[in-house]
mmCIF file of C-alpha atoms in Angstrom:
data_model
loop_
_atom_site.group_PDB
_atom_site.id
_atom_site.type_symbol
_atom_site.label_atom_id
_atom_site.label_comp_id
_atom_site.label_asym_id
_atom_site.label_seq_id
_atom_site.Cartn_x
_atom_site.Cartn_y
_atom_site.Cartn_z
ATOM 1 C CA UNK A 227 0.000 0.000 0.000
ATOM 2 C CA UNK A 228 2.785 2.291 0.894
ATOM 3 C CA UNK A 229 4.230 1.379 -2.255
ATOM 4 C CA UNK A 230 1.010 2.715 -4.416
ATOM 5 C CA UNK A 231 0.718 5.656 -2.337
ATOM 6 C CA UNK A 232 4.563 6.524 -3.128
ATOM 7 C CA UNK A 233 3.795 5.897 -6.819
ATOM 8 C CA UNK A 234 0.242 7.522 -6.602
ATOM 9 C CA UNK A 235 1.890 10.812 -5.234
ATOM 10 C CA UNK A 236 4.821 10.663 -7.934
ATOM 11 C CA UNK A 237 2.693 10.518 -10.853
ATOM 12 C CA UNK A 238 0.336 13.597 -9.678
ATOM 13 C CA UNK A 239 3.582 15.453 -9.434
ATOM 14 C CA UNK A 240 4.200 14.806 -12.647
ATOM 15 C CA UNK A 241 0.694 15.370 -13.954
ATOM 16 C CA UNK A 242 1.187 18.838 -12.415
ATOM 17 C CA UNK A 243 4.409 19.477 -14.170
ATOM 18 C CA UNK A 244 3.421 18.790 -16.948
ATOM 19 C CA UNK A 245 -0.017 21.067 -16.753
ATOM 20 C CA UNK A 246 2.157 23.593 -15.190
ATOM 21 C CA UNK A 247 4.092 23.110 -18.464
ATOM 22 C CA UNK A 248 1.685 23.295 -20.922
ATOM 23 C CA UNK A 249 0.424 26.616 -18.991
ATOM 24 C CA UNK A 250 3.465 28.097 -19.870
ATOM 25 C CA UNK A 251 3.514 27.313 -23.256
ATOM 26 C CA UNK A 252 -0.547 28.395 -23.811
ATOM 27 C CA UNK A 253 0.624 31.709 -21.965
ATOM 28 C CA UNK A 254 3.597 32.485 -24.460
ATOM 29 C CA UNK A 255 1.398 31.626 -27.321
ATOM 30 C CA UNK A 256 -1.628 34.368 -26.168
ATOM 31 C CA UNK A 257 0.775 36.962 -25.118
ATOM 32 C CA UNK A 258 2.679 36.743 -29.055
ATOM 33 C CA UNK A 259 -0.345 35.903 -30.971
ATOM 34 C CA UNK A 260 -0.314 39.552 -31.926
ATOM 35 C CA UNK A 261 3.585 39.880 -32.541
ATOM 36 C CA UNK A 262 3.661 39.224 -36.562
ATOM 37 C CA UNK A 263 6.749 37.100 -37.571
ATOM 38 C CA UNK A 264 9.243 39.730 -38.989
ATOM 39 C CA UNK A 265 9.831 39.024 -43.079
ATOM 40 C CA UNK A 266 13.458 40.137 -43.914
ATOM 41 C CA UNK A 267 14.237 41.659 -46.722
ATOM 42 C CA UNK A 268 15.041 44.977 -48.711
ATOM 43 C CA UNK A 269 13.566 47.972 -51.260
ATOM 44 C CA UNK A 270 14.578 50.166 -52.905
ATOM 45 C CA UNK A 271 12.381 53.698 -54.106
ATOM 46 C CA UNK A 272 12.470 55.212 -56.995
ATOM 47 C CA UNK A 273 10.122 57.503 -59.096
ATOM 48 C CA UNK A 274 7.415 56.041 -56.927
ATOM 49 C CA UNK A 275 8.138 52.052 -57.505
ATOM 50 C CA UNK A 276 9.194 50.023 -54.974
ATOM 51 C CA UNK A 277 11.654 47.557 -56.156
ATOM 52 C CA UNK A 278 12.234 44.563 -53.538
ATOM 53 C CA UNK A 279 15.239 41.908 -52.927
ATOM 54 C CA UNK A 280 16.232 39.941 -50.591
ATOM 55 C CA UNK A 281 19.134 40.603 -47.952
ATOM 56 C CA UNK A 282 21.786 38.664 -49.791
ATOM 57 C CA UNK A 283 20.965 39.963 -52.875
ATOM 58 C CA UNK A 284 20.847 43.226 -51.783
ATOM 59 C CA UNK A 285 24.376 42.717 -49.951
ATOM 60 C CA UNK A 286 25.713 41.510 -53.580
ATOM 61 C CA UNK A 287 23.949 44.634 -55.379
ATOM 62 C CA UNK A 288 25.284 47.339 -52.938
ATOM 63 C CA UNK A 289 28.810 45.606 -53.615
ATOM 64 C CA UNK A 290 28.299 45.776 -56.869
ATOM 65 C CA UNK A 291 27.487 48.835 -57.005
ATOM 66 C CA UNK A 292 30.173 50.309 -54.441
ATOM 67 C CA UNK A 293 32.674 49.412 -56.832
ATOM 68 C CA UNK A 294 31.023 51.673 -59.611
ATOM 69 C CA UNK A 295 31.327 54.609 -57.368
ATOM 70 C CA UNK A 296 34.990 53.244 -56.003
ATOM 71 C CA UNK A 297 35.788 53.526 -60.099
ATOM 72 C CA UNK A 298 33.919 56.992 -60.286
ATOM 73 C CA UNK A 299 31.394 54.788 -63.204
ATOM 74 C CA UNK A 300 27.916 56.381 -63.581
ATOM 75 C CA UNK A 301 25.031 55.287 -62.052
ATOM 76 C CA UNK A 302 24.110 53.820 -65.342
ATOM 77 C CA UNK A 303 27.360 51.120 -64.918
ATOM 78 C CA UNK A 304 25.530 49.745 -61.851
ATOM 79 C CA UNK A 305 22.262 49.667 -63.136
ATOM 80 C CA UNK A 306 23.361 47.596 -65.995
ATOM 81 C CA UNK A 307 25.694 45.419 -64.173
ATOM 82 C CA UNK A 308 22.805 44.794 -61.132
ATOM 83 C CA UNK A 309 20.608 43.556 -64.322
ATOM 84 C CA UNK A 310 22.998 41.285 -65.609
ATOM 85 C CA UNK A 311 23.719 39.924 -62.171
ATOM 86 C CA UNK A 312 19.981 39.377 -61.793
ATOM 87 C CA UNK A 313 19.504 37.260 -65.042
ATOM 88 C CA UNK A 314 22.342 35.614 -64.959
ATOM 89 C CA UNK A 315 22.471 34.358 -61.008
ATOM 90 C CA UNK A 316 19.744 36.063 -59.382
ATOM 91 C CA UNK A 317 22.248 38.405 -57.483
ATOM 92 C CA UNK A 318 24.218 35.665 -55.919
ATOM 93 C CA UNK A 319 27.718 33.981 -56.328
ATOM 94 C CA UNK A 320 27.093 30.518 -57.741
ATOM 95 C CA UNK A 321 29.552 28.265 -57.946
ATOM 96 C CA UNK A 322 28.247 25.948 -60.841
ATOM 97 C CA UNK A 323 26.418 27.002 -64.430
ATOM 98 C CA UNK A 324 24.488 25.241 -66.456
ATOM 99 C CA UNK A 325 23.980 23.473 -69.919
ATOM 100 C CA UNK A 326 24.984 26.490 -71.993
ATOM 101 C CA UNK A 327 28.017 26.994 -69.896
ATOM 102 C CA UNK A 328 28.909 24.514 -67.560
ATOM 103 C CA UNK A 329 31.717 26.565 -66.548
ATOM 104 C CA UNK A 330 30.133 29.517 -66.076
ATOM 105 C CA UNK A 331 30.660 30.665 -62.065
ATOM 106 C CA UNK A 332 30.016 33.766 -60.342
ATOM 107 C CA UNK A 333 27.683 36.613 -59.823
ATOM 108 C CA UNK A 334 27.782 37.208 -63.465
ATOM 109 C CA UNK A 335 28.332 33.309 -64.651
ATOM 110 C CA UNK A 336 31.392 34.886 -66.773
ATOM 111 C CA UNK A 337 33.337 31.319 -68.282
ATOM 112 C CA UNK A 338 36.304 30.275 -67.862
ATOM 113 C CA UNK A 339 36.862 29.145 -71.331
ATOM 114 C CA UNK A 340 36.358 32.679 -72.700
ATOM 115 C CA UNK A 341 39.210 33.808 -70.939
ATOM 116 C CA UNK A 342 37.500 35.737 -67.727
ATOM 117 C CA UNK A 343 39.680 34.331 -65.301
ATOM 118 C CA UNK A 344 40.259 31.278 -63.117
ATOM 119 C CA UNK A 345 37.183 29.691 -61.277
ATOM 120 C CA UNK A 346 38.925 30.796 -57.737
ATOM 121 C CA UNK A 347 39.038 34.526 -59.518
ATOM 122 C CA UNK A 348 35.184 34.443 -60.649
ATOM 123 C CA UNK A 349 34.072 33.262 -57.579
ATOM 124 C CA UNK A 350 35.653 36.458 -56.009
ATOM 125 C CA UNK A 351 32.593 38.840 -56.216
ATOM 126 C CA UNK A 352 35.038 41.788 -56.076
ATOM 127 C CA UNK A 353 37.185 40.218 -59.126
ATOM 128 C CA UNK A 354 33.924 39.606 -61.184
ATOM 129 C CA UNK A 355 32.672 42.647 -60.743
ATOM 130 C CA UNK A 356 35.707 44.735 -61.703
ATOM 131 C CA UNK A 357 36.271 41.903 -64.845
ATOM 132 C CA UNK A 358 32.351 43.562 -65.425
ATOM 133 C CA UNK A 359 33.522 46.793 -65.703
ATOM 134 C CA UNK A 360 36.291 46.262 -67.386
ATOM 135 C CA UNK A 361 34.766 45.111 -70.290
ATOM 136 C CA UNK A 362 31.657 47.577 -69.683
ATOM 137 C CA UNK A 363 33.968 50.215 -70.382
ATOM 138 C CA UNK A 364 35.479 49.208 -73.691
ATOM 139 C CA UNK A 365 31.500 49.175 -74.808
ATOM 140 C CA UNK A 366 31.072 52.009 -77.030
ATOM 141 C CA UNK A 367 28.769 54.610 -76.018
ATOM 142 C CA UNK A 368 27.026 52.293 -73.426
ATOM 143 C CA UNK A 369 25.988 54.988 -71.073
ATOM 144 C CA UNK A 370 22.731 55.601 -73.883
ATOM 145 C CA UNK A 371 22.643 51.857 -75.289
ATOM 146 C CA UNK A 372 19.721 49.619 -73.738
ATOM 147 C CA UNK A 373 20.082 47.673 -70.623
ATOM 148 C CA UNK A 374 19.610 44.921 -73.130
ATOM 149 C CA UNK A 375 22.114 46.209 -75.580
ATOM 150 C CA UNK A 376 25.056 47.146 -73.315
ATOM 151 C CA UNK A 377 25.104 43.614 -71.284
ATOM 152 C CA UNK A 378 24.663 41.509 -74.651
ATOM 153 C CA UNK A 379 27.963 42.952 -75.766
ATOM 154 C CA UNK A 380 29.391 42.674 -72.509
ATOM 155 C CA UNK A 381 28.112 38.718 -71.605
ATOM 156 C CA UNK A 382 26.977 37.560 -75.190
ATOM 157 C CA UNK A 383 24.199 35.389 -73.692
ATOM 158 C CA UNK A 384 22.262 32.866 -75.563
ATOM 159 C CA UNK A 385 18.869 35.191 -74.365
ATOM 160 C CA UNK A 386 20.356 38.797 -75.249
ATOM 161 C CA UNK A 387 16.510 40.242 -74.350
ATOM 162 C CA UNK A 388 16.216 38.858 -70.910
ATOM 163 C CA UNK A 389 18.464 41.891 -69.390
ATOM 164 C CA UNK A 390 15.393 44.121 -70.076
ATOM 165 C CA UNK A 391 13.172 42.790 -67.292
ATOM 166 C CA UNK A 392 15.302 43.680 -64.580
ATOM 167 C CA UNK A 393 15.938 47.103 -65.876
ATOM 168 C CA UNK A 394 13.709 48.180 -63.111
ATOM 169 C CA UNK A 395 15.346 46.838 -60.505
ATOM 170 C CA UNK A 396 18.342 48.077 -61.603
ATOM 171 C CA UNK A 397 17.840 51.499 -61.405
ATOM 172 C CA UNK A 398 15.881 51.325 -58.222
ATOM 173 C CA UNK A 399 18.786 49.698 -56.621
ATOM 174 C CA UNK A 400 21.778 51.329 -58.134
ATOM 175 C CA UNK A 401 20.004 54.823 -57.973
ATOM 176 C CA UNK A 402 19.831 54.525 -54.039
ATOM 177 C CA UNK A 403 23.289 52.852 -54.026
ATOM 178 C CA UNK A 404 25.240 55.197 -55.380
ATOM 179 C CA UNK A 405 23.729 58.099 -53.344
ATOM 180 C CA UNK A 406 21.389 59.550 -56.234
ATOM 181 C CA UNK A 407 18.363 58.701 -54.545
ATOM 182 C CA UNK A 408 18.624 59.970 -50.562
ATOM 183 C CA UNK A 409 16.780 57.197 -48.183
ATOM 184 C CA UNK A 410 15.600 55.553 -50.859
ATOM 185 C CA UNK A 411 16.739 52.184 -49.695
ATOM 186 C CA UNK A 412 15.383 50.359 -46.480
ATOM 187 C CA UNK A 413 15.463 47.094 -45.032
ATOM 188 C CA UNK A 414 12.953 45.320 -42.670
ATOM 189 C CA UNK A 415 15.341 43.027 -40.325
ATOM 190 C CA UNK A 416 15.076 40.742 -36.968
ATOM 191 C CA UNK A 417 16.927 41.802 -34.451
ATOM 192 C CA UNK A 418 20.660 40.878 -34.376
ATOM 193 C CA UNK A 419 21.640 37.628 -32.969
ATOM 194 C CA UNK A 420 25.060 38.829 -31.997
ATOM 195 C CA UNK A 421 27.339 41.721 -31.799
ATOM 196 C CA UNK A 422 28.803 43.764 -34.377
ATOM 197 C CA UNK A 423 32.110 43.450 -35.165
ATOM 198 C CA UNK A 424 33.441 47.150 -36.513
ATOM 199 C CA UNK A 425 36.702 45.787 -38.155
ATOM 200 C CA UNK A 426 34.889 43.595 -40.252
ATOM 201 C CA UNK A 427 32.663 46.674 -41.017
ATOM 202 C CA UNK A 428 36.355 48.745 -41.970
ATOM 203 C CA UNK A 429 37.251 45.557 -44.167
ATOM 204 C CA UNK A 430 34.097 45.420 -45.464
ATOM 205 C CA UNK A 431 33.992 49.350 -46.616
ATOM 206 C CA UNK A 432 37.584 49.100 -47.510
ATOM 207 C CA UNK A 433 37.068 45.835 -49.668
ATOM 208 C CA UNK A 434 33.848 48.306 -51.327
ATOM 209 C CA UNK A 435 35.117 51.753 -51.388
ATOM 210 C CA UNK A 436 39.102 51.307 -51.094
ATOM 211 C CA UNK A 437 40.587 53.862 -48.590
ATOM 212 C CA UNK A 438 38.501 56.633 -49.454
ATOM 213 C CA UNK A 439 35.911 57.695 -47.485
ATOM 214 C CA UNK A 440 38.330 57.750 -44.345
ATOM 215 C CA UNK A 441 37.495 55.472 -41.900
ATOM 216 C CA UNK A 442 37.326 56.214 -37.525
ATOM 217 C CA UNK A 443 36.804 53.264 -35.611
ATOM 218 C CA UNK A 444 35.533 54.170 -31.594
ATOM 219 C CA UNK A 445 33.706 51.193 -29.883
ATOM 220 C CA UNK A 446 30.575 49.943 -31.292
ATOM 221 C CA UNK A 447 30.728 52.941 -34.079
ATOM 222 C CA UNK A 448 31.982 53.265 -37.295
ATOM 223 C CA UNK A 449 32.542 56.570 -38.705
ATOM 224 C CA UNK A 450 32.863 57.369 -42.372
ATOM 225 C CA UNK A 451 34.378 61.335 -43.547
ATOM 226 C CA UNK A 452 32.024 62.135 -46.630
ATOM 227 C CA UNK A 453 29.477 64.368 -47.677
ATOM 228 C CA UNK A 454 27.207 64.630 -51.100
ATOM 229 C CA UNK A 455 26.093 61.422 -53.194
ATOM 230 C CA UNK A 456 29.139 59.440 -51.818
ATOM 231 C CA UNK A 457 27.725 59.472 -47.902
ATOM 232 C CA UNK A 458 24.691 58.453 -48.753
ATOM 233 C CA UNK A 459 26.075 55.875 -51.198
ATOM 234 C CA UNK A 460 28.220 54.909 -48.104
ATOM 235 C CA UNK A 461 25.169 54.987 -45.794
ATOM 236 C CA UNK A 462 22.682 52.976 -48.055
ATOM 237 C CA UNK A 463 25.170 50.115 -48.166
ATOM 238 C CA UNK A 464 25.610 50.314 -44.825
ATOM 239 C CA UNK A 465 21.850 49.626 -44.492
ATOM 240 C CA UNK A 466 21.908 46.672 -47.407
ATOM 241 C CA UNK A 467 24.454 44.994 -45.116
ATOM 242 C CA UNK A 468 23.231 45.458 -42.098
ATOM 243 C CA UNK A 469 21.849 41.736 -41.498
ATOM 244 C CA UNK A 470 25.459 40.713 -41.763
ATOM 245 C CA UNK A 471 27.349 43.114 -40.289
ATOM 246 C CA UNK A 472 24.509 43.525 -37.503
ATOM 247 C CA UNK A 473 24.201 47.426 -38.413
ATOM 248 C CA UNK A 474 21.164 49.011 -36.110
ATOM 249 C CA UNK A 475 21.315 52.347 -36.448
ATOM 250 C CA UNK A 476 22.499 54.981 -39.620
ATOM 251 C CA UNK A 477 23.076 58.497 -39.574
ATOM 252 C CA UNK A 478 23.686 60.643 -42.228
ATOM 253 C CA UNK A 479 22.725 63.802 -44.057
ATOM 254 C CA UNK A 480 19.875 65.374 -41.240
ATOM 255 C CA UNK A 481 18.311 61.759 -41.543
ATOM 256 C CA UNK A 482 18.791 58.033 -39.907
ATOM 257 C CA UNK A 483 17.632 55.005 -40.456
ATOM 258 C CA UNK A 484 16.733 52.672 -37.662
ATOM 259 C CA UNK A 485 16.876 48.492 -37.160
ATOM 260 C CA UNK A 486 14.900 48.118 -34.019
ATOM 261 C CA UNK A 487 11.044 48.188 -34.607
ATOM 262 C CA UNK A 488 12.088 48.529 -38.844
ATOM 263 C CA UNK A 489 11.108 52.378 -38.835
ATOM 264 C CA UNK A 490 13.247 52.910 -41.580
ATOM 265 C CA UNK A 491 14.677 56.322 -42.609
ATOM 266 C CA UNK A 492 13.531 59.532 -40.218
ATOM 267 C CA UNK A 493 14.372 63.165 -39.514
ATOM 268 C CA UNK A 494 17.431 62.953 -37.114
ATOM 269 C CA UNK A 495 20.264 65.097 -35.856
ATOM 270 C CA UNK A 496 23.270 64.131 -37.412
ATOM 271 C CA UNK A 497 26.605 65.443 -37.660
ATOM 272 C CA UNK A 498 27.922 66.985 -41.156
ATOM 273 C CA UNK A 499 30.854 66.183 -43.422
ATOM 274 C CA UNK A 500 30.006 62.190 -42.144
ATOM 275 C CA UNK A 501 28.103 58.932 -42.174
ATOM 276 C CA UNK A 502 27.899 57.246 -37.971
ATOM 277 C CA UNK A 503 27.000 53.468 -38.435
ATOM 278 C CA UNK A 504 25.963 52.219 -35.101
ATOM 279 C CA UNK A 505 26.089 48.372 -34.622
ATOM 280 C CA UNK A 506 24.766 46.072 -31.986
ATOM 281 C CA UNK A 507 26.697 45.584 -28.978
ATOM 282 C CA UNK A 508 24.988 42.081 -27.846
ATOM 283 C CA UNK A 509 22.077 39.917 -29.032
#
């Protein structure tokens, strides 16, 4: 009898556990139901039409387009070179190609066998992107030619009209990127799981932008010394990378945009002559 008391009393201590349990969970679930689940990814505003990617895409696009500005290229360069990323690998550095090219790699799928470079060198996203350019430049009059026109000659794809549909995008994107466009470009994030780190935030700028804008490091703050087109070019790629670089707050120009709660760009006081990126100092 003792013995089924003992065992009598254990398993009601367990029953209550595991109600006690269950309350919990029941309680977590009616005190979220109203938090929506946060949807990452970015836009980008121009003439009134939202164009949207998606962080990594956007990271590859503001990269792209960072080396345009780093070259002093026209916003036209990175429009066209965005839209040729876009067709040919969605925005993102593949490492394989396809039937037409099996050896295409990259964020532009440039070949191997046409003499672009090693695979190692076109899976460098800063390598394709200058070998891009490069050839870009040598296109005759491209700055006026079609989106369509200027990245046939460039890629000579099998689907020369296929650039046009991104043309959009393009613009949107490099238009914001390269500072034309002021708080044009926003991203809706989740809250960083971790700290920033600010000298992978130098490399990163460096890597983009070279040594120029000068860089000051203090803390959790990175500061960037420019003014005009190239701060906000400086502070809109800030934004695009701010998932990876966990980038909460960005100041520039009277304005700043803000991670926490995704409010995007507001009035702000800033200080003038640079761009303050502000990153997270814990999870």
């Amino acid at each position: 009898m003792a013995m089924a008391r003992t065992a009598r009393r254990a398993l009601t201590v367990l029953v209550a556990l595991v109600l006690a349990g269950l309350g919990v969970y029941i309680a977590s679930i009616v005190l979220n139901r109203n938090e929506a689940p946060v949807v990452e990814g970015c836009t980008a505003l121009l003439n009134g039409q939202k164009e949207s990617l998606a962080t990594d895409q956007t990271a590859n696009a503001s990269l792209i387009t960072a080396i345009a500005v780093r070259r002093g290229l026209p916003a036209r360069a990175a429009t066209i070179a965005i839209a040729t990323s876009m067709q040919e690998a969605k925005l993102r550095n593949i490492n394989y190609g396809d039937h037409a090219g099996p050896d295409s790699r990259g964020l532009f799928q440039q070949r191997t066998s046409q003499g672009w470079g090693t695979e190692s060198q076109l899976m460098d996203p800063v390598y394709a992107t200058n070998a891009f350019y490069d050839a870009l430049v040598k296109v005759s009059g491209y700055e006026t030619l079609s989106i369509t026109d200027a990245a046939q000659r460039v890629q000579r794809s099998a689907y020369p009209e296929a650039y046009s549909q991104h043309e959009d995008l393009g613009r949107g994107f490099a238009s914001a990127l390269t500072g034309n466009s002021q708080g044009a470009l926003d991203c809706t994030l989740r809250k960083p799981d971790a700290a920033g780190d600010p000298a992978a935030v130098r490399a990163a700028l460096n890597q983009a932008y070279g040594t120029t804008p000068p860089l000051v490091v203090a803390g959790a703050t990175v500061t960037a010394q420019a003014d005009g087109p190239l701060a906000w070019s400086v502070a809109q790629w800030a934004v695009a990378n701010a998932k990876g670089l966990a980038v909460t707050r960005v100041e520039v120009g009277g304005q700043a945009w803000t991670r926490d709660g995704n409010k995007g760009w507001a009035d702000a006081q800033t200080q003038p002559g640079v761009v303050v990126i502000r990153l997270a100092t814990g999870p």
